[in-house]
JSON list of N, CA and C in Angstrom, two decimals:
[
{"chain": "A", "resi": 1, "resn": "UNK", "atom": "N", "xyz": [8.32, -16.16, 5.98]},
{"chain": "A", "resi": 1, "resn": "UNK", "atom": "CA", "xyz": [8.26, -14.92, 5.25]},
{"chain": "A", "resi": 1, "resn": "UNK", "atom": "C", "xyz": [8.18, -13.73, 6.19]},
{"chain": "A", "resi": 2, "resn": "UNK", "atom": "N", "xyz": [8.81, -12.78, 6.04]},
{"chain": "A", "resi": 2, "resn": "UNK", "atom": "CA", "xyz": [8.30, -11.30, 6.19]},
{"chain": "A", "resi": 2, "resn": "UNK", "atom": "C", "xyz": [7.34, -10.81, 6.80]},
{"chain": "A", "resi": 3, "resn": "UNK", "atom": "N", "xyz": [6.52, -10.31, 7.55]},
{"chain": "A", "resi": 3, "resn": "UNK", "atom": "CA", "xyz": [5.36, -9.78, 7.99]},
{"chain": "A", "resi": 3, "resn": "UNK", "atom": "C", "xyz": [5.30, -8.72, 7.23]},
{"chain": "A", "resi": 4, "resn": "UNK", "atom": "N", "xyz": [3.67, -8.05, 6.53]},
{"chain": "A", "resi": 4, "resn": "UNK", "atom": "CA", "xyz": [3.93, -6.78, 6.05]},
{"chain": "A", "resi": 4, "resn": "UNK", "atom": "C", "xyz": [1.96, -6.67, 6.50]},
{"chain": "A", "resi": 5, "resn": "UNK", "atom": "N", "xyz": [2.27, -4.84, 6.92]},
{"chain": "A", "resi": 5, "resn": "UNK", "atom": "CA", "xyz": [1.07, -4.30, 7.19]},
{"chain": "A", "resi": 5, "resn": "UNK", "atom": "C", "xyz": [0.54, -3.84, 6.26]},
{"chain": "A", "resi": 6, "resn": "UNK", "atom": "N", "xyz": [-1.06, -3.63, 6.19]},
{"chain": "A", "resi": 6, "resn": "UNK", "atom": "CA", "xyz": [-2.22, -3.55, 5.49]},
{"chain": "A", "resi": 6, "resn": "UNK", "atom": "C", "xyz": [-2.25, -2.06, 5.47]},
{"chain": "A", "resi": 7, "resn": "UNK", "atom": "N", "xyz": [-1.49, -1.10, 4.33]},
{"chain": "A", "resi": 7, "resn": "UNK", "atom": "CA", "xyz": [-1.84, -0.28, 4.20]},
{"chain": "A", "resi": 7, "resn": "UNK", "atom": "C", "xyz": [-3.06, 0.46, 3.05]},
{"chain": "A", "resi": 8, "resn": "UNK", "atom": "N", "xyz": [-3.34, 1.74, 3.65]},
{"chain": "A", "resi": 8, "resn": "UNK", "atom": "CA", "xyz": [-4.31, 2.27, 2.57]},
{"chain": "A", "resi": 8, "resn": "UNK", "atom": "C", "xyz": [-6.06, 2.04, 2.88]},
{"chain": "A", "resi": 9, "resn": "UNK", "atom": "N", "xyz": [-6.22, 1.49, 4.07]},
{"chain": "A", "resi": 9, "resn": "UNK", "atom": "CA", "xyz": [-7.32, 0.98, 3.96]},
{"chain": "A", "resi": 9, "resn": "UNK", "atom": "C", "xyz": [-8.56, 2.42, 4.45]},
{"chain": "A", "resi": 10, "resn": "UNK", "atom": "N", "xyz": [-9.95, 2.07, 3.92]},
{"chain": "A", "resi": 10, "resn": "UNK", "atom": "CA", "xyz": [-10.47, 2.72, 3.74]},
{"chain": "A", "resi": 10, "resn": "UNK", "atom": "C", "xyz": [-12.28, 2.21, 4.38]},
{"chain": "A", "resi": 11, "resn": "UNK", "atom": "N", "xyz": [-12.43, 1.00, 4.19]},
{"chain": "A", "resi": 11, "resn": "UNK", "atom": "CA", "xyz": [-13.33, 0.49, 4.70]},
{"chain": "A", "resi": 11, "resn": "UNK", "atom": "C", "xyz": [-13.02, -0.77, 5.28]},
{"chain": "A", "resi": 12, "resn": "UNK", "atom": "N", "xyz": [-13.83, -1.59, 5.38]},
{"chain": "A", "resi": 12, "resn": "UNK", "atom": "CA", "xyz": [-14.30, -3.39, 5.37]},
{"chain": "A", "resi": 12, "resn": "UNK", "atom": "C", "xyz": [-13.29, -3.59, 4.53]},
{"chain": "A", "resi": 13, "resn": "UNK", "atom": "N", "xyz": [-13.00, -4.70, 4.53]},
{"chain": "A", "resi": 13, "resn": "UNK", "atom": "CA", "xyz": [-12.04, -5.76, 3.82]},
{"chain": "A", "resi": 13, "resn": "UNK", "atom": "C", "xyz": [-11.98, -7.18, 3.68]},
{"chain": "A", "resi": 14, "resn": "UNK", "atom": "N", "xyz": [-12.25, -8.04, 2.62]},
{"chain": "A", "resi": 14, "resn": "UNK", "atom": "CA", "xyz": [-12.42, -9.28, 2.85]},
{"chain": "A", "resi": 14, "resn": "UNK", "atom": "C", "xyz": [-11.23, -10.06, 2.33]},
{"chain": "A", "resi": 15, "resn": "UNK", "atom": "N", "xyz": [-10.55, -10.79, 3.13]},
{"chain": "A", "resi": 15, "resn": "UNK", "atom": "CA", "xyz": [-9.04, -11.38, 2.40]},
{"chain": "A", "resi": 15, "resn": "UNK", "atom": "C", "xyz": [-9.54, -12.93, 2.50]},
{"chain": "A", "resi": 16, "resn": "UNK", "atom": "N", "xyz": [-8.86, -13.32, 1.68]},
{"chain": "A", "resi": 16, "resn": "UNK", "atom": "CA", "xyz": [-9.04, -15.03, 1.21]},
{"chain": "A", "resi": 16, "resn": "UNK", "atom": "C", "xyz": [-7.11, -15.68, 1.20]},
{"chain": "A", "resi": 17, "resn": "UNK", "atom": "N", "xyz": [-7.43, -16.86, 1.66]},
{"chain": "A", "resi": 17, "resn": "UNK", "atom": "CA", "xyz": [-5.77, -17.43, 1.55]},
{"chain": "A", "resi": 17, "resn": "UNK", "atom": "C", "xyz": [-5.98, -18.14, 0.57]},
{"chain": "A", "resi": 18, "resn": "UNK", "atom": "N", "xyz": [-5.41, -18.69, -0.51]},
{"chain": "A", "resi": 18, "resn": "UNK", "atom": "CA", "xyz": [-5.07, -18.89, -1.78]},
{"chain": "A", "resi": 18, "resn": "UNK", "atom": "C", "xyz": [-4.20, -19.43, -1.67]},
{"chain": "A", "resi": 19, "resn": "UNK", "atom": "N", "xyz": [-3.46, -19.84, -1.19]},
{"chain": "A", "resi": 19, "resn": "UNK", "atom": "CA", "xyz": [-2.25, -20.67, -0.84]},
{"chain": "A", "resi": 19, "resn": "UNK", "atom": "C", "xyz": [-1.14, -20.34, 0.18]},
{"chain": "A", "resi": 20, "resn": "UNK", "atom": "N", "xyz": [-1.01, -21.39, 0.70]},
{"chain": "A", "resi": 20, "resn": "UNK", "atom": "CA", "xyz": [-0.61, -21.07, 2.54]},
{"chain": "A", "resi": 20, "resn": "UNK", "atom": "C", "xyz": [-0.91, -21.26, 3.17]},
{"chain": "A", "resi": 21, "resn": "UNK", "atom": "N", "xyz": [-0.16, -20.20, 4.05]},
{"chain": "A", "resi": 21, "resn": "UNK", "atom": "CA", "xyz": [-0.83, -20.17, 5.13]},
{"chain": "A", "resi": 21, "resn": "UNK", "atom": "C", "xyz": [-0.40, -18.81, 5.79]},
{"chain": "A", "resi": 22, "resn": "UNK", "atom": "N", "xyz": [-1.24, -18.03, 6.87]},
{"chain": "A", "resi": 22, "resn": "UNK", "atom": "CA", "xyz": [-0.50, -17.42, 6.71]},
{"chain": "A", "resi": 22, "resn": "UNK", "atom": "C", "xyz": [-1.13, -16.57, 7.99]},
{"chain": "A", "resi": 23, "resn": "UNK", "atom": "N", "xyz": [-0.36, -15.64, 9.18]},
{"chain": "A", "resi": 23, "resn": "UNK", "atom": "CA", "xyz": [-0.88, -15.58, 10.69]},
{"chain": "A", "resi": 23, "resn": "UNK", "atom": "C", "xyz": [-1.37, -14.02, 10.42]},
{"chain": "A", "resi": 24, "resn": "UNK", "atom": "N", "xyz": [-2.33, -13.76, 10.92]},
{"chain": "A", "resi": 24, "resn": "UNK", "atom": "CA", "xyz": [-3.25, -12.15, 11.31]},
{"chain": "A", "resi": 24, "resn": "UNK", "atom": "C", "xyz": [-2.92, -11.46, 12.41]},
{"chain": "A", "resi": 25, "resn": "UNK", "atom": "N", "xyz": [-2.60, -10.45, 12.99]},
{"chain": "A", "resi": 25, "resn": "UNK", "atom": "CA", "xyz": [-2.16, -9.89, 14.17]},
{"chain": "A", "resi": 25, "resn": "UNK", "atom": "C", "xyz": [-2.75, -8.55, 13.85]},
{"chain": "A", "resi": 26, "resn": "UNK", "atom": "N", "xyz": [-3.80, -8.10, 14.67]},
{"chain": "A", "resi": 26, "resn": "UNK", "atom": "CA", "xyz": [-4.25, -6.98, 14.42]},
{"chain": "A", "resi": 26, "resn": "UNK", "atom": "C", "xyz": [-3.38, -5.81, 16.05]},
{"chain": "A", "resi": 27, "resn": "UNK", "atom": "N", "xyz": [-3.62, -4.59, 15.79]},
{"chain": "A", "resi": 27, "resn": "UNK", "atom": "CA", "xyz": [-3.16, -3.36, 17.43]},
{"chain": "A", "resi": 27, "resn": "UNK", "atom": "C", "xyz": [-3.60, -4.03, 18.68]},
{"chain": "A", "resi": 28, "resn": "UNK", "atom": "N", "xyz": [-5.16, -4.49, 18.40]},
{"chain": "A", "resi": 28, "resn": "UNK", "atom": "CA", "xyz": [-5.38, -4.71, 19.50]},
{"chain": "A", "resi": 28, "resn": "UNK", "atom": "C", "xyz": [-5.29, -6.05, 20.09]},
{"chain": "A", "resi": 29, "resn": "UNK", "atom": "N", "xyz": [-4.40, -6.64, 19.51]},
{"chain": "A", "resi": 29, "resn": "UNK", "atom": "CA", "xyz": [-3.85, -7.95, 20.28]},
{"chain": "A", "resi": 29, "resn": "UNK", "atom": "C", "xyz": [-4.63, -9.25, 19.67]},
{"chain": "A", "resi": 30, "resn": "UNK", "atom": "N", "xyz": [-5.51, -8.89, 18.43]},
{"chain": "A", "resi": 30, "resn": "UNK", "atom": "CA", "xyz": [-5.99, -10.42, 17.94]},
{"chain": "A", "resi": 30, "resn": "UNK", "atom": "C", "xyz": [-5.03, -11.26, 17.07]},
{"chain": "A", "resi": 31, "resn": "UNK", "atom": "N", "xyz": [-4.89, -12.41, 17.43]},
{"chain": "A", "resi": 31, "resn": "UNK", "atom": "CA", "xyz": [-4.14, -13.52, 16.28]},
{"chain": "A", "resi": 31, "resn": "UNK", "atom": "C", "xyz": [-4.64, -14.21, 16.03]},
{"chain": "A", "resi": 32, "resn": "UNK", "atom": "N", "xyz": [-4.62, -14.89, 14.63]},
{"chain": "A", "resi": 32, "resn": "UNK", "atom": "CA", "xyz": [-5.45, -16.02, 14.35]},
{"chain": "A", "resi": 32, "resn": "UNK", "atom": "C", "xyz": [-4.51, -16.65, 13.26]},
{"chain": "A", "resi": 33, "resn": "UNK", "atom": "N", "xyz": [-4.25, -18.01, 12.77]},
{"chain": "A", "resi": 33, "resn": "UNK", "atom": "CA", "xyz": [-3.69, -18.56, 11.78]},
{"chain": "A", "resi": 33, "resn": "UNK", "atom": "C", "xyz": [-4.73, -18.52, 10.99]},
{"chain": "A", "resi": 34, "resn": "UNK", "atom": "N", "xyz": [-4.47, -18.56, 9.53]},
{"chain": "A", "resi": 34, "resn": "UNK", "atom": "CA", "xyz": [-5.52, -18.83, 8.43]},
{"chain": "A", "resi": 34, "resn": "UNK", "atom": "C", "xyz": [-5.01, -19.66, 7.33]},
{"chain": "A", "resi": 35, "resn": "UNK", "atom": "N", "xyz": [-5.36, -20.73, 7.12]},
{"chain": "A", "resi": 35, "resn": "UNK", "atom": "CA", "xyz": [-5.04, -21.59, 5.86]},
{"chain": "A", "resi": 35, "resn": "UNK", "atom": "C", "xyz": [-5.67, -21.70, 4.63]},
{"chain": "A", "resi": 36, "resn": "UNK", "atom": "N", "xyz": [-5.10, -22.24, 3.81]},
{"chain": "A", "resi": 36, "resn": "UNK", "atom": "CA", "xyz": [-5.72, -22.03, 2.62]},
{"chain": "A", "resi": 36, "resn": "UNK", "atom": "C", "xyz": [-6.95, -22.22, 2.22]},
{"chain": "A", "resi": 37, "resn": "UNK", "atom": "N", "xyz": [-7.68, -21.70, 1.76]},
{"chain": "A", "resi": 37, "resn": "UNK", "atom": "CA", "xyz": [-9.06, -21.79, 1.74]},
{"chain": "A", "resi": 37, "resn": "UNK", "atom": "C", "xyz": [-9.67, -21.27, 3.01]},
{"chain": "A", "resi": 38, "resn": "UNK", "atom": "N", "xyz": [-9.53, -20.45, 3.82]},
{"chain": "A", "resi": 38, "resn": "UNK", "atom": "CA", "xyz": [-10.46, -19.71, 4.50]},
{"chain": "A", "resi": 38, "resn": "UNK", "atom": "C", "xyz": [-10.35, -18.18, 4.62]},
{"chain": "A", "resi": 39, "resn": "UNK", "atom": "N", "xyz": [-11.36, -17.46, 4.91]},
{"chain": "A", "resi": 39, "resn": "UNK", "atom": "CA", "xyz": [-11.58, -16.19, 4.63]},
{"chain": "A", "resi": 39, "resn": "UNK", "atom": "C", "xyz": [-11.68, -15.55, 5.92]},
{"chain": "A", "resi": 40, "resn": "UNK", "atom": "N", "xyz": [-11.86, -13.96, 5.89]},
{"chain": "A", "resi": 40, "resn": "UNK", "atom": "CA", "xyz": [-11.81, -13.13, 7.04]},
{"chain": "A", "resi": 40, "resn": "UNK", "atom": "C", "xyz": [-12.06, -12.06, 6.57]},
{"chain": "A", "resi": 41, "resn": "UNK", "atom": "N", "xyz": [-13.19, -11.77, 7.40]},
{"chain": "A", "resi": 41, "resn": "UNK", "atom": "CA", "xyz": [-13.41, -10.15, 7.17]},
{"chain": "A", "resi": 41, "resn": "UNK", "atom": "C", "xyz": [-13.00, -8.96, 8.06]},
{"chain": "A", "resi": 42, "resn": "UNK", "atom": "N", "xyz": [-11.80, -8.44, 7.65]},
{"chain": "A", "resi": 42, "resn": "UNK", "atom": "CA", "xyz": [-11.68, -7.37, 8.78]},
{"chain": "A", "resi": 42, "resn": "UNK", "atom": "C", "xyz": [-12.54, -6.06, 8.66]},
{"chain": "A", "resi": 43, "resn": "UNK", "atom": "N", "xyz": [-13.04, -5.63, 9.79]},
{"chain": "A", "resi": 43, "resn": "UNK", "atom": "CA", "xyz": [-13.56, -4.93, 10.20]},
{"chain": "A", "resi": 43, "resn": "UNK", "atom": "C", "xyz": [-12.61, -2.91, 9.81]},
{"chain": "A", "resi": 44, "resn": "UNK", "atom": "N", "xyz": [-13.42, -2.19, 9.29]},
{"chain": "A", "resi": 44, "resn": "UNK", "atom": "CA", "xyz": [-12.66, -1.24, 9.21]},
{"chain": "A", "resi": 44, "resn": "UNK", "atom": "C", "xyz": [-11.92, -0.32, 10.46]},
{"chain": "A", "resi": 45, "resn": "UNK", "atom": "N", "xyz": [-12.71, -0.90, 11.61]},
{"chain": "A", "resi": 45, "resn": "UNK", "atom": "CA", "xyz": [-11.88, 0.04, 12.53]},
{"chain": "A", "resi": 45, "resn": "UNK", "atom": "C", "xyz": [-10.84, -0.93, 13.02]},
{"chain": "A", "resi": 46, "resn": "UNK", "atom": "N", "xyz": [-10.42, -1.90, 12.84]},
{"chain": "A", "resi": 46, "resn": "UNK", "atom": "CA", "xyz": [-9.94, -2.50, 12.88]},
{"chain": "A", "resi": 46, "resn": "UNK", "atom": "C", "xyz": [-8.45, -2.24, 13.15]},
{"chain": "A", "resi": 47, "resn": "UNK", "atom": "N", "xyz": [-7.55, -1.89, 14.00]},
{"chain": "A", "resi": 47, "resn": "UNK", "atom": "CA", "xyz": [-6.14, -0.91, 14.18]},
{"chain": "A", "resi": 47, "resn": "UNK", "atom": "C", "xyz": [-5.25, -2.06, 13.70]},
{"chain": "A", "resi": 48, "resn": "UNK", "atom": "N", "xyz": [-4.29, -1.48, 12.94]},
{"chain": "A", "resi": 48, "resn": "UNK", "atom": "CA", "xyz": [-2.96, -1.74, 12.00]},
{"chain": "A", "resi": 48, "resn": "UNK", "atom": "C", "xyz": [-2.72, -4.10, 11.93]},
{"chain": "A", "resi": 49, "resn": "UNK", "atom": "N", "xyz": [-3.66, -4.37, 11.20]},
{"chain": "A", "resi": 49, "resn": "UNK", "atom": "CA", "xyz": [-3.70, -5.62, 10.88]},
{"chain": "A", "resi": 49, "resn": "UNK", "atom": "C", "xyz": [-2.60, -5.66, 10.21]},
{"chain": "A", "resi": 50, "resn": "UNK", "atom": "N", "xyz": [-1.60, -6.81, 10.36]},
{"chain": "A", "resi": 50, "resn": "UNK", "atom": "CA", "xyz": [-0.68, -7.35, 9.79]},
{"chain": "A", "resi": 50, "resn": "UNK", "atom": "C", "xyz": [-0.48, -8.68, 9.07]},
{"chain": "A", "resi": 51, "resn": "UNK", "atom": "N", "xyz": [0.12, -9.09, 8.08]},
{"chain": "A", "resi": 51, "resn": "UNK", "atom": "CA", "xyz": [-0.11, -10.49, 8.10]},
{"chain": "A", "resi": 51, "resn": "UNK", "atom": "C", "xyz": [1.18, -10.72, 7.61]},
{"chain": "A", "resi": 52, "resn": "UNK", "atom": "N", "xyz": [1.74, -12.40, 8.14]},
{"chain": "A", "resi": 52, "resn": "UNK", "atom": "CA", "xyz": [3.13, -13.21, 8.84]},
{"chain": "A", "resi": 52, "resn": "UNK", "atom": "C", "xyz": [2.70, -14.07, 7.39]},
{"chain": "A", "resi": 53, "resn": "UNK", "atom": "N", "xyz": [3.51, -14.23, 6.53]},
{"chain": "A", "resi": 53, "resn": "UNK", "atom": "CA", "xyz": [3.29, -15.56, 6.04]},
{"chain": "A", "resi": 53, "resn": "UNK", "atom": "C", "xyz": [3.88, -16.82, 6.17]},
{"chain": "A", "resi": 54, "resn": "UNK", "atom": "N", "xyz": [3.35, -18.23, 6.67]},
{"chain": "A", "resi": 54, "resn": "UNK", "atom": "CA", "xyz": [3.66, -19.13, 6.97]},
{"chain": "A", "resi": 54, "resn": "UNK", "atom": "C", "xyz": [4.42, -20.11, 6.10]},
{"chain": "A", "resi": 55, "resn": "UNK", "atom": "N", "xyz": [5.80, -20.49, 6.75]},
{"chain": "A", "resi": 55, "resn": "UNK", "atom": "CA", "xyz": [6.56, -21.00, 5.49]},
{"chain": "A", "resi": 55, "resn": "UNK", "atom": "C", "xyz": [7.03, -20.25, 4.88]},
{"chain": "A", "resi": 56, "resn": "UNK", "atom": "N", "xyz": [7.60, -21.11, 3.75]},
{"chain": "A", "resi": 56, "resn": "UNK", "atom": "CA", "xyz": [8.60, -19.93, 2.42]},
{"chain": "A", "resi": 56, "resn": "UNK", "atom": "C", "xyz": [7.84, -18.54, 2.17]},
{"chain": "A", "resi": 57, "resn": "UNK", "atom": "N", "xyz": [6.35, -18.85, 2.15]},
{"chain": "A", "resi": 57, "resn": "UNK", "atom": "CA", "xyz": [5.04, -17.67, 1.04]},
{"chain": "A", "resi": 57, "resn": "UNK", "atom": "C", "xyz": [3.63, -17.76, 1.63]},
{"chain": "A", "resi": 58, "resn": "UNK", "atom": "N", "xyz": [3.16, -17.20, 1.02]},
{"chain": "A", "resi": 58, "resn": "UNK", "atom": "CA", "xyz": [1.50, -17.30, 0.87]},
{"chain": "A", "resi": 58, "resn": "UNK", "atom": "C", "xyz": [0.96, -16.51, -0.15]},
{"chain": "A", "resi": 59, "resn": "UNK", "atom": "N", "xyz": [0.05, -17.05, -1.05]},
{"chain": "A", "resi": 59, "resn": "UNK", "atom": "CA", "xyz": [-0.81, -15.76, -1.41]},
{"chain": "A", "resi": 59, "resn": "UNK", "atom": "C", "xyz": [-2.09, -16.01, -1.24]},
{"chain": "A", "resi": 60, "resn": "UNK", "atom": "N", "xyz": [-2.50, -14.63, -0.63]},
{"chain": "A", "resi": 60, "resn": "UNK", "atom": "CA", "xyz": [-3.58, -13.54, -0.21]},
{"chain": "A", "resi": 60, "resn": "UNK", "atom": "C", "xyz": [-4.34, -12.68, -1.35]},
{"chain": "A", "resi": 61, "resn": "UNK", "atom": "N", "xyz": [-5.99, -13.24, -1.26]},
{"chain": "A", "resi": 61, "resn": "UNK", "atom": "CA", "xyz": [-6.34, -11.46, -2.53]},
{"chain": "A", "resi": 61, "resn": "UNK", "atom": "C", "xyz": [-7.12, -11.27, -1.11]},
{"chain": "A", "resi": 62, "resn": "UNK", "atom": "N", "xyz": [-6.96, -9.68, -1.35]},
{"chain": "A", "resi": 62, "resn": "UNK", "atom": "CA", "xyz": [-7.66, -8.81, -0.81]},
{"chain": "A", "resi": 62, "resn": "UNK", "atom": "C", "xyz": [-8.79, -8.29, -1.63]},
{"chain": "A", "resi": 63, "resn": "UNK", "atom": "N", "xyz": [-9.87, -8.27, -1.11]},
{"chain": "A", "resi": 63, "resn": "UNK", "atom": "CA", "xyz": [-11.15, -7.11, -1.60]},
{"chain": "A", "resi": 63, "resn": "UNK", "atom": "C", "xyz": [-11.80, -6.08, -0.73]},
{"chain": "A", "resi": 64, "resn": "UNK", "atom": "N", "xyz": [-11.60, -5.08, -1.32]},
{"chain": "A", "resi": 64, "resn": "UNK", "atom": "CA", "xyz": [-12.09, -3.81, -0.36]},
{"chain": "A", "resi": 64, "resn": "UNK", "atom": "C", "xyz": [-13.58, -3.57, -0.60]},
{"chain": "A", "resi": 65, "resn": "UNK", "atom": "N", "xyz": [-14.17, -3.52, 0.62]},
{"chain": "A", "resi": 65, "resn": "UNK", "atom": "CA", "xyz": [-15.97, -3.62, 0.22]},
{"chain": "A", "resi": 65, "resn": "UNK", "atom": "C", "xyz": [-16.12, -1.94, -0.01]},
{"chain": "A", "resi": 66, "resn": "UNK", "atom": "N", "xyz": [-17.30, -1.26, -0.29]},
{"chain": "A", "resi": 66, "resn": "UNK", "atom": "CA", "xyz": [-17.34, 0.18, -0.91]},
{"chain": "A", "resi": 66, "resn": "UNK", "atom": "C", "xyz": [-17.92, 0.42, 0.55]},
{"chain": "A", "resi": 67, "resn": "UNK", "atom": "N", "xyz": [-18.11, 1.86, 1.30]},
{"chain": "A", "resi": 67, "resn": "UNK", "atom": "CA", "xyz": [-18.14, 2.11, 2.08]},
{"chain": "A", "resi": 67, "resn": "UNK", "atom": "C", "xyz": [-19.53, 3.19, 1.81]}
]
């Protein structure tokens, strides 16, 4: 799939994989794979996180924590 960046963000963020799989690439050079069923909290300063989805798809929910 596509890579697409995390726009709009405003604080903390907690994303969950839901099916997939699917790779994290944040500005400052972090990668990590994430499979289904595990979570991640990005950090709000966190510079321009992206996410690769692995295979055909993935789906991802996002939750934005209140700031």
């Amino acid at each position: 799939g596509a890579p697409f960046e995390v726009e709009a963000r405003t604080g903390a963020e907690v994303w969950l994989v839901l099916h997939g799989r699917a790779q994290l690439r944040t500005g400052s050079g972090y990668s990590r794979q994430f499979n289904r069923g595990e979570t991640v909290l990005i950090p709000a300063a966190t510079r321009g996180p992206r996410w690769t989805p692995g295979g055909d798809s993935a789906t991802l929910l996002r939750v934005s924590l209140p700031h």
